[in-house]
Amino acid sequence: MPLYHQYVFLTVWVLCVCAVASSEGANVNLSVSVESPVLKPAAVEEDSSAPFLLLSAFPDDLEVSDYCSELLRIFGQRYVAYVNCLVPSARPVKVCQNCFGAYGSLVATYMNISSEQLGPGNESCRDSLLRSDRLMLVYLLFNNLKDLWTKSACDKCINDRFQSLTNDTLYFMSSLNQTLTCFDRYQQGNHTELCKNCKSAYKGLNELYSSMEKNDSMCIDIEDGMNMTRRLWSKNFKCSFPREETVPVIAVSGFMLFLPIIFYLSSFLHSEQKKRKLIHPKRAKSYASSLMNIQDKQS
């Protein structure tokens, strides 16, 4: 190989070695620069199985007092008790008559939490339990169940302070039980006997429901109970009975249907009478005299 070519080959080889060395140095520097004490994971002992929990306490002025913690515990217990009552009472709907006691206890606890009155130690739990964070979990949980109680219209079936059912509700439930008992007695045999023997009980229940509907004194329990009873009567047992209020409706409808016929018939008869009306005597006399004058002139 000529000397010139050897010199060029050595020069290229030296440049390649320098390039590789510089690149490795850059990689080493890059890896060293990325490492940081802040990003390093904490060393964990191999036999350590403790979860990552906040074990240190906040200052005393930020902690919830024992009194408020106890109220929060009672609220949780009564919240769970009310929900456990709602789920089995979903079908058939009995959320008002079965769960009004549990809801009353929950309301009483929430009122103690949200009250401005000071408890033991002259402290109020309203700010610490309801307004101390953006989520306001206790407030949201209670209002969800309150909305359910309102949509069910349970206040219309329960006395004040959640003591008992109203008298109207008790009377309706008694009538409903009598009707269902009659259904159970005759449903095994011919449904014709059921329709005949349970007609009066079912009719009375319908009338009672209509009156409560007009007075706006029924809750979801009454509404659902009546709907299920009507479904049994008409769909399952194929029973029916004419309602008394349909008789005047049919009479009025028939009268309104024939009213245009009566009107046009009377108009036709009145027009025919006008056509048959005789000419007045005075006009007849003047007409006869005018005819005689015409004849005289022609003669």
Coordinates of N, CA, C and O in Angstrom, one line a residue, residues 104-259:
G104 N -85.9 8.5 60.0 CA -86.1 9.5 61.1 C -84.8 9.6 61.9 O -84.4 10.6 62.3
S105 N -84.2 8.4 62.2 CA -83.0 8.4 63.0 C -81.8 9.0 62.3 O -81.0 9.8 62.9
L106 N -81.8 8.8 61.0 CA -80.7 9.4 60.1 C -80.9 10.9 60.1 O -79.9 11.7 60.2
V107 N -82.1 11.4 60.0 CA -82.4 12.8 60.0 C -82.0 13.5 61.3 O -81.4 14.6 61.3
A108 N -82.3 12.8 62.4 CA -81.9 13.4 63.7 C -80.4 13.5 63.9 O -79.9 14.5 64.4
T109 N -79.7 12.5 63.4 CA -78.2 12.6 63.5 C -77.7 13.7 62.6 O -76.8 14.4 63.0
Y110 N -78.2 13.8 61.4 CA -77.7 14.9 60.5 C -78.0 16.3 61.1 O -77.2 17.2 60.9
M111 N -79.2 16.4 61.7 CA -79.5 17.7 62.3 C -78.6 18.1 63.4 O -78.2 19.2 63.6
N112 N -78.1 17.1 64.1 CA -77.1 17.4 65.2 C -75.8 17.8 64.6 O -75.1 18.7 65.1
I113 N -75.4 17.2 63.4 CA -74.2 17.6 62.8 C -74.3 19.0 62.2 O -73.3 19.8 62.3
S114 N -75.4 19.3 61.5 CA -75.5 20.5 60.8 C -76.0 21.7 61.7 O -76.2 22.8 61.2
S115 N -76.3 21.4 63.0 CA -76.9 22.4 63.8 C -75.8 23.5 64.2 O -74.6 23.1 64.3
E116 N -76.3 24.7 64.4 CA -75.4 25.7 64.9 C -75.2 25.7 66.4 O -74.3 26.4 66.9
Q117 N -76.0 25.0 67.1 CA -75.9 24.9 68.5 C -74.6 24.1 68.9 O -74.2 23.2 68.3
L118 N -74.0 24.6 69.9 CA -72.7 24.1 70.4 C -72.9 22.8 71.2 O -73.8 22.8 72.0
G119 N -72.1 21.9 71.0 CA -72.1 20.6 71.8 C -71.2 20.7 73.0 O -70.8 21.8 73.5
P120 N -70.8 19.5 73.5 CA -69.9 19.5 74.6 C -68.6 20.2 74.3 O -68.0 20.0 73.2
G121 N -68.1 20.9 75.2 CA -66.8 21.7 74.9 C -67.0 22.9 74.1 O -66.1 23.4 73.5
N122 N -68.3 23.4 74.0 CA -68.6 24.6 73.2 C -68.1 24.5 71.7 O -67.4 25.4 71.3
E123 N -68.3 23.4 71.1 CA -67.9 23.2 69.7 C -69.0 22.7 68.8 O -70.0 22.1 69.3
S124 N -68.9 23.1 67.6 CA -69.9 22.7 66.6 C -69.2 21.9 65.5 O -68.1 22.2 65.1
C125 N -70.0 20.8 65.1 CA -69.4 19.9 64.1 C -69.8 20.3 62.6 O -69.4 19.6 61.7
R126 N -70.5 21.3 62.5 CA -71.0 21.7 61.1 C -69.8 22.0 60.2 O -69.7 21.5 59.1
D127 N -68.9 22.8 60.6 CA -67.8 23.3 59.8 C -66.8 22.1 59.6 O -66.3 21.9 58.5
S128 N -66.5 21.4 60.6 CA -65.5 20.4 60.5 C -65.9 19.1 59.7 O -65.1 18.5 59.0
L129 N -67.3 18.8 59.7 CA -67.7 17.6 59.0 C -68.4 17.9 57.7 O -68.5 17.1 56.8
L130 N -68.9 19.2 57.5 CA -69.7 19.5 56.3 C -69.0 20.4 55.4 O -69.3 20.4 54.2
R131 N -68.1 21.3 55.9 CA -67.6 22.4 55.0 C -66.1 22.4 55.0 O -65.5 23.4 54.5
S132 N -65.4 21.4 55.5 CA -64.0 21.5 55.6 C -63.3 21.1 54.3 O -62.1 21.3 54.2
D133 N -64.0 20.5 53.3 CA -63.3 20.2 52.1 C -64.3 20.4 50.9 O -65.5 20.6 51.1
R134 N -63.7 20.3 49.8 CA -64.5 20.6 48.5 C -65.5 19.5 48.3 O -66.6 19.7 47.7
L135 N -65.3 18.2 48.6 CA -66.2 17.1 48.3 C -67.5 17.2 49.2 O -68.5 16.9 48.6
M136 N -67.4 17.5 50.4 CA -68.5 17.6 51.3 C -69.3 16.3 51.3 O -70.5 16.2 50.9
L137 N -68.6 15.2 51.6 CA -69.2 13.9 51.5 C -70.4 13.6 52.3 O -71.4 13.1 51.8
V138 N -70.4 14.0 53.6 CA -71.5 13.8 54.4 C -72.8 14.5 53.9 O -73.9 14.0 53.9
Y139 N -72.6 15.8 53.4 CA -73.7 16.5 52.9 C -74.3 15.8 51.6 O -75.5 15.7 51.5
L140 N -73.4 15.3 50.7 CA -73.9 14.7 49.5 C -74.6 13.4 49.8 O -75.6 13.1 49.2
L141 N -74.0 12.6 50.8 CA -74.7 11.3 51.1 C -76.1 11.5 51.7 O -77.0 10.8 51.3
F142 N -76.2 12.5 52.5 CA -77.5 12.7 53.1 C -78.5 13.3 52.1 O -79.7 12.8 52.1
N143 N -78.1 14.2 51.3 CA -79.0 14.7 50.3 C -79.5 13.7 49.2 O -80.6 13.9 48.7
N144 N -78.6 12.8 48.9 CA -79.1 11.7 48.0 C -80.2 10.9 48.6 O -81.2 10.7 47.9
L145 N -80.2 10.6 49.8 CA -81.3 9.8 50.5 C -82.5 10.7 50.7 O -83.6 10.3 50.7
K146 N -82.2 12.0 51.0 CA -83.3 12.9 51.1 C -84.1 13.1 49.9 O -85.3 13.2 49.9
D147 N -83.4 13.2 48.7 CA -84.1 13.3 47.4 C -84.9 12.0 47.2 O -86.0 12.1 46.6
L148 N -84.4 10.9 47.6 CA -85.2 9.6 47.4 C -86.5 9.7 48.3 O -87.5 9.2 47.8
W149 N -86.3 10.2 49.5 CA -87.5 10.3 50.3 C -88.5 11.3 49.8 O -89.7 11.0 49.8
T150 N -88.1 12.4 49.2 CA -89.0 13.3 48.6 C -89.7 12.8 47.4 O -90.9 13.0 47.2
K151 N -89.0 12.1 46.5 CA -89.6 11.6 45.3 C -90.6 10.5 45.6 O -91.6 10.3 44.9
S152 N -90.4 9.8 46.7 CA -91.4 8.8 47.2 C -92.6 9.4 47.8 O -93.5 8.7 48.1
A153 N -92.5 10.7 48.1 CA -93.7 11.4 48.8 C -94.0 10.7 50.1 O -95.2 10.6 50.5
C154 N -93.0 10.2 50.8 CA -93.3 9.5 52.1 C -93.9 10.5 53.2 O -94.5 10.0 54.1
D155 N -93.6 11.7 53.1 CA -94.1 12.7 54.1 C -95.7 12.7 54.1 O -96.3 13.0 55.1
K156 N -96.3 12.3 53.0 CA -97.8 12.3 52.9 C -98.3 11.0 53.6 O -99.6 11.0 53.9
C157 N -97.5 10.1 53.9 CA -98.0 8.8 54.6 C -97.5 8.7 56.0 O -97.9 7.8 56.7
I158 N -96.6 9.6 56.4 CA -96.0 9.5 57.8 C -96.3 10.7 58.6 O -96.4 11.8 58.1
N159 N -96.6 10.5 59.9 CA -96.9 11.6 60.8 C -95.6 12.4 61.0 O -94.5 12.0 60.7
D160 N -95.8 13.6 61.6 CA -94.7 14.4 62.0 C -93.7 13.7 62.9 O -94.2 12.9 63.8
R161 N -92.5 14.0 62.8 CA -91.4 13.4 63.6 C -91.2 11.9 63.4 O -90.7 11.2 64.3
F162 N -91.8 11.4 62.3 CA -91.5 10.0 61.9 C -92.0 9.0 63.0 O -91.3 8.0 63.3
Q163 N -93.1 9.3 63.6 CA -93.6 8.4 64.7 C -94.4 7.2 64.2 O -94.2 6.1 64.6
S164 N -95.3 7.4 63.2 CA -96.1 6.3 62.7 C -96.7 6.7 61.4 O -96.6 7.9 60.9
L165 N -97.5 5.8 60.8 CA -98.2 6.1 59.5 C -99.4 6.9 59.9 O -100.0 6.8 61.0
T166 N -99.9 7.6 58.9 CA -101.1 8.4 59.1 C -102.3 7.5 59.1 O -102.3 6.4 58.7
N167 N -103.5 8.1 59.6 CA -104.7 7.3 59.7 C -105.2 6.9 58.3 O -105.7 5.8 58.1
D168 N -105.1 7.8 57.3 CA -105.6 7.5 56.0 C -104.7 6.3 55.4 O -105.3 5.4 54.7
T169 N -103.4 6.3 55.6 CA -102.6 5.3 55.1 C -102.9 4.0 55.8 O -103.0 2.9 55.1
L170 N -103.1 4.0 57.1 CA -103.5 2.7 57.8 C -104.8 2.1 57.3 O -104.9 0.9 57.1
Y171 N -105.8 3.0 57.0 CA -107.1 2.6 56.5 C -107.0 2.0 55.1 O -107.6 1.0 54.8
F172 N -106.1 2.6 54.3 CA -106.0 2.1 52.9 C -105.3 0.8 53.0 O -105.6 -0.1 52.2
M173 N -104.2 0.6 53.8 CA -103.5 -0.6 53.9 C -104.5 -1.7 54.4 O -104.4 -2.9 53.9
S174 N -105.4 -1.4 55.3 CA -106.3 -2.4 55.8 C -107.3 -2.8 54.7 O -107.5 -4.0 54.5
S175 N -107.8 -1.9 53.9 CA -108.6 -2.2 52.8 C -107.9 -3.0 51.7 O -108.5 -3.9 51.1
L176 N -106.7 -2.7 51.5 CA -105.9 -3.4 50.5 C -105.7 -4.8 50.9 O -105.8 -5.8 50.1
N177 N -105.4 -5.0 52.2 CA -105.2 -6.4 52.7 C -106.5 -7.2 52.6 O -106.4 -8.4 52.3
Q178 N -107.6 -6.6 52.8 CA -108.9 -7.3 52.7 C -109.1 -7.7 51.3 O -109.6 -8.9 51.0
T179 N -108.8 -6.9 50.3 CA -109.0 -7.2 48.9 C -108.1 -8.3 48.5 O -108.5 -9.3 47.8
L180 N -106.8 -8.2 48.9 CA -105.9 -9.3 48.5 C -106.2 -10.6 49.2 O -106.0 -11.7 48.6
T181 N -106.7 -10.6 50.4 CA -107.2 -11.8 51.1 C -108.3 -12.4 50.3 O -108.4 -13.7 50.2
C182 N -109.2 -11.6 49.8 CA -110.3 -12.2 49.0 C -109.8 -12.8 47.7 O -110.3 -13.8 47.2
F183 N -108.8 -12.1 47.1 CA -108.2 -12.7 45.9 C -107.6 -14.1 46.2 O -107.7 -15.0 45.4
D184 N -106.9 -14.2 47.3 CA -106.2 -15.5 47.6 C -107.2 -16.5 47.9 O -107.0 -17.7 47.7
R185 N -108.4 -16.2 48.4 CA -109.4 -17.2 48.8 C -110.0 -17.8 47.5 O -110.4 -19.0 47.5
Y186 N -110.2 -17.0 46.5 CA -111.0 -17.5 45.3 C -110.1 -17.7 44.0 O -110.6 -18.1 43.0
Q187 N -108.8 -17.4 44.1 CA -108.0 -17.5 42.9 C -107.8 -18.9 42.4 O -107.5 -19.1 41.2
Q188 N -107.9 -19.9 43.3 CA -107.6 -21.3 42.9 C -108.8 -21.9 42.1 O -108.6 -22.8 41.2
G189 N -110.0 -21.4 42.3 CA -111.1 -21.9 41.5 C -111.4 -21.1 40.3 O -110.5 -20.6 39.6
N190 N -112.7 -21.0 40.0 CA -113.2 -20.3 38.9 C -113.1 -18.8 39.1 O -113.5 -18.3 40.2
H191 N -112.4 -18.1 38.2 CA -112.3 -16.6 38.4 C -113.6 -15.9 38.3 O -113.6 -14.7 38.7
T192 N -114.6 -16.5 37.8 CA -115.9 -15.9 37.8 C -116.4 -15.7 39.2 O -117.0 -14.6 39.6
E193 N -116.2 -16.7 40.1 CA -116.5 -16.5 41.5 C -115.7 -15.4 42.2 O -116.2 -14.7 43.0
L194 N -114.4 -15.3 41.8 CA -113.6 -14.3 42.3 C -114.1 -12.9 42.0 O -114.2 -12.0 42.8
C195 N -114.4 -12.7 40.7 CA -114.9 -11.4 40.2 C -116.3 -11.1 40.9 O -116.5 -9.9 41.2
K196 N -117.1 -12.1 41.2 CA -118.4 -11.8 41.8 C -118.2 -11.5 43.3 O -118.8 -10.6 43.9
N197 N -117.4 -12.3 44.0 CA -117.3 -12.2 45.5 C -116.4 -11.1 46.0 O -116.5 -10.6 47.1
C198 N -115.4 -10.7 45.2 CA -114.5 -9.7 45.5 C -114.8 -8.3 44.9 O -114.0 -7.4 45.0
K199 N -115.9 -8.3 44.2 CA -116.3 -7.0 43.5 C -116.4 -5.9 44.5 O -115.9 -4.8 44.2
S200 N -117.1 -6.1 45.6 CA -117.4 -5.0 46.5 C -116.1 -4.5 47.2 O -115.9 -3.3 47.4
A201 N -115.3 -5.5 47.6 CA -114.0 -5.1 48.2 C -113.1 -4.3 47.3 O -112.5 -3.2 47.6
Y202 N -113.0 -4.7 46.0 CA -112.2 -4.0 45.0 C -112.8 -2.7 44.7 O -112.1 -1.7 44.5
K203 N -114.1 -2.6 44.6 CA -114.7 -1.3 44.3 C -114.5 -0.3 45.4 O -114.2 0.9 45.2
G204 N -114.6 -0.8 46.7 CA -114.4 0.1 47.8 C -112.9 0.6 47.8 O -112.6 1.8 48.1
L205 N -112.0 -0.3 47.5 CA -110.6 0.1 47.4 C -110.3 1.2 46.3 O -109.6 2.1 46.5
N206 N -111.0 1.0 45.2 CA -110.8 2.0 44.1 C -111.4 3.3 44.5 O -110.8 4.4 44.2
E207 N -112.5 3.3 45.2 CA -113.1 4.6 45.6 C -112.2 5.3 46.6 O -112.1 6.5 46.6
L208 N -111.7 4.5 47.6 CA -110.8 5.1 48.6 C -109.5 5.7 47.9 O -109.1 6.8 48.3
Y209 N -109.0 5.0 46.9 CA -107.8 5.5 46.3 C -108.1 6.8 45.5 O -107.3 7.7 45.5
S210 N -109.2 6.8 44.8 CA -109.6 8.0 44.1 C -109.7 9.2 45.0 O -109.3 10.3 44.7
S211 N -110.3 9.0 46.2 CA -110.4 10.1 47.2 C -109.1 10.6 47.7 O -108.8 11.8 47.8
M212 N -108.2 9.7 47.9 CA -106.8 10.0 48.4 C -106.1 10.7 47.3 O -105.2 11.6 47.5
E213 N -106.3 10.3 46.0 CA -105.7 11.0 44.9 C -106.1 12.4 44.8 O -105.3 13.3 44.5
K214 N -107.4 12.7 45.0 CA -107.9 14.0 44.9 C -107.4 14.9 46.0 O -107.1 16.1 45.9
N215 N -107.2 14.3 47.2 CA -106.7 15.0 48.4 C -105.2 15.1 48.4 O -104.6 15.8 49.3
D216 N -104.5 14.5 47.5 CA -103.1 14.5 47.4 C -102.5 14.0 48.7 O -101.6 14.7 49.3
S217 N -102.9 12.9 49.2 CA -102.5 12.3 50.5 C -102.0 10.9 50.4 O -102.2 10.1 51.3
M218 N -101.3 10.6 49.3 CA -100.8 9.2 49.1 C -99.4 9.3 48.7 O -98.9 10.2 48.0
C219 N -98.6 8.3 49.1 CA -97.2 8.1 48.8 C -97.0 7.0 47.8 O -97.9 6.4 47.3
I220 N -95.7 6.7 47.5 CA -95.4 5.7 46.5 C -95.9 4.3 46.9 O -96.2 3.5 46.1
D221 N -96.0 4.0 48.2 CA -96.4 2.7 48.7 C -97.9 2.5 48.3 O -98.2 1.4 47.8
I222 N -98.7 3.5 48.5 CA -100.1 3.4 48.1 C -100.3 3.3 46.6 O -101.1 2.5 46.1
E223 N -99.6 4.1 45.9 CA -99.7 4.2 44.4 C -99.3 2.8 43.8 O -100.0 2.3 43.0
D224 N -98.2 2.2 44.3 CA -97.7 1.0 43.8 C -98.6 -0.2 44.2 O -98.9 -1.1 43.4
G225 N -99.2 -0.1 45.4 CA -100.1 -1.2 45.8 C -101.4 -1.2 45.0 O -101.9 -2.2 44.7
M226 N -101.9 0.0 44.7 CA -103.1 0.1 43.9 C -102.8 -0.4 42.5 O -103.7 -1.1 41.9
N227 N -101.7 0.0 41.9 CA -101.4 -0.4 40.5 C -101.3 -1.9 40.4 O -101.8 -2.6 39.5
M228 N -100.6 -2.6 41.4 CA -100.5 -4.0 41.4 C -101.9 -4.7 41.6 O -102.1 -5.7 40.9
T229 N -102.7 -4.1 42.4 CA -104.1 -4.7 42.6 C -104.9 -4.6 41.3 O -105.6 -5.6 41.0
R230 N -104.8 -3.5 40.7 CA -105.6 -3.3 39.4 C -105.1 -4.3 38.4 O -105.8 -4.8 37.5
R231 N -103.7 -4.5 38.4 CA -103.2 -5.5 37.4 C -103.7 -6.9 37.6 O -104.0 -7.6 36.7
L232 N -103.8 -7.3 38.9 CA -104.3 -8.6 39.3 C -105.8 -8.7 38.8 O -106.2 -9.7 38.3
W233 N -106.5 -7.7 39.1 CA -108.0 -7.7 38.8 C -108.3 -7.8 37.3 O -109.1 -8.6 36.9
S234 N -107.6 -7.0 36.5 CA -107.9 -6.9 35.1 C -107.1 -7.9 34.3 O -107.7 -8.5 33.4
K235 N -105.8 -8.0 34.5 CA -105.0 -8.8 33.7 C -104.9 -10.3 34.1 O -105.0 -11.2 33.2
N236 N -104.7 -10.5 35.4 CA -104.6 -11.9 35.8 C -105.9 -12.6 35.9 O -106.1 -13.8 35.5
F237 N -106.9 -12.0 36.5 CA -108.2 -12.6 36.8 C -109.2 -12.2 35.7 O -110.3 -12.8 35.8
K238 N -108.9 -11.3 34.8 CA -109.9 -11.0 33.7 C -111.2 -10.4 34.3 O -112.2 -10.7 33.7
C239 N -111.2 -9.7 35.4 CA -112.4 -9.2 35.9 C -112.6 -7.7 35.5 O -111.7 -7.0 35.1
S240 N -113.9 -7.3 35.5 CA -114.2 -5.9 35.2 C -115.6 -5.7 35.7 O -116.4 -6.6 36.0
F241 N -115.9 -4.4 35.9 CA -117.2 -4.0 36.3 C -117.4 -2.5 35.8 O -116.5 -1.7 35.8
P242 N -118.7 -2.2 35.4 CA -118.9 -0.9 34.9 C -118.9 0.1 36.0 O -119.5 -0.1 37.1
R243 N -118.4 1.2 35.7 CA -118.3 2.3 36.7 C -119.6 3.1 36.6 O -120.1 3.4 35.5
E244 N -120.1 3.6 37.8 CA -121.3 4.3 37.8 C -121.1 5.7 37.1 O -122.1 6.2 36.5
E245 N -119.9 6.2 37.1 CA -119.8 7.6 36.6 C -119.8 7.5 35.1 O -119.8 8.6 34.4
T246 N -119.7 6.3 34.4 CA -119.7 6.3 33.0 C -121.1 6.5 32.4 O -121.3 6.8 31.2
V247 N -122.2 6.3 33.2 CA -123.5 6.4 32.7 C -123.9 7.8 32.3 O -124.3 8.1 31.2
P248 N -123.7 8.8 33.2 CA -123.9 10.2 32.7 C -123.0 10.6 31.6 O -123.4 11.4 30.7
V249 N -121.8 10.1 31.5 CA -120.9 10.5 30.5 C -121.4 10.0 29.1 O -121.4 10.7 28.1
I250 N -121.9 8.7 29.1 CA -122.5 8.2 27.9 C -123.7 9.0 27.5 O -123.9 9.2 26.3
A251 N -124.6 9.4 28.4 CA -125.8 10.1 28.1 C -125.4 11.5 27.5 O -126.0 11.9 26.5
V252 N -124.5 12.2 28.1 CA -124.1 13.5 27.6 C -123.5 13.3 26.2 O -123.7 14.1 25.3
S253 N -122.7 12.3 26.0 CA -122.0 12.1 24.7 C -123.1 11.8 23.6 O -122.9 12.3 22.5
G254 N -124.1 11.0 24.0 CA -125.1 10.7 23.0 C -125.9 11.9 22.6 O -126.3 12.1 21.5
F255 N -126.2 12.8 23.6 CA -126.9 14.0 23.4 C -126.1 14.9 22.4 O -126.7 15.5 21.5
M256 N -124.8 15.1 22.7 CA -124.0 15.9 21.9 C -123.9 15.3 20.5 O -123.7 16.1 19.5
L257 N -123.9 14.0 20.3 CA -123.8 13.4 19.0 C -125.1 13.7 18.2 O -124.9 14.0 17.0
F258 N -126.3 13.7 18.8 CA -127.5 13.9 18.0 C -127.9 15.4 17.9 O -128.8 15.7 17.3
L259 N -127.2 16.2 18.6 CA -127.5 17.6 18.6 C -127.4 18.2 17.2 O -128.4 19.0 16.8

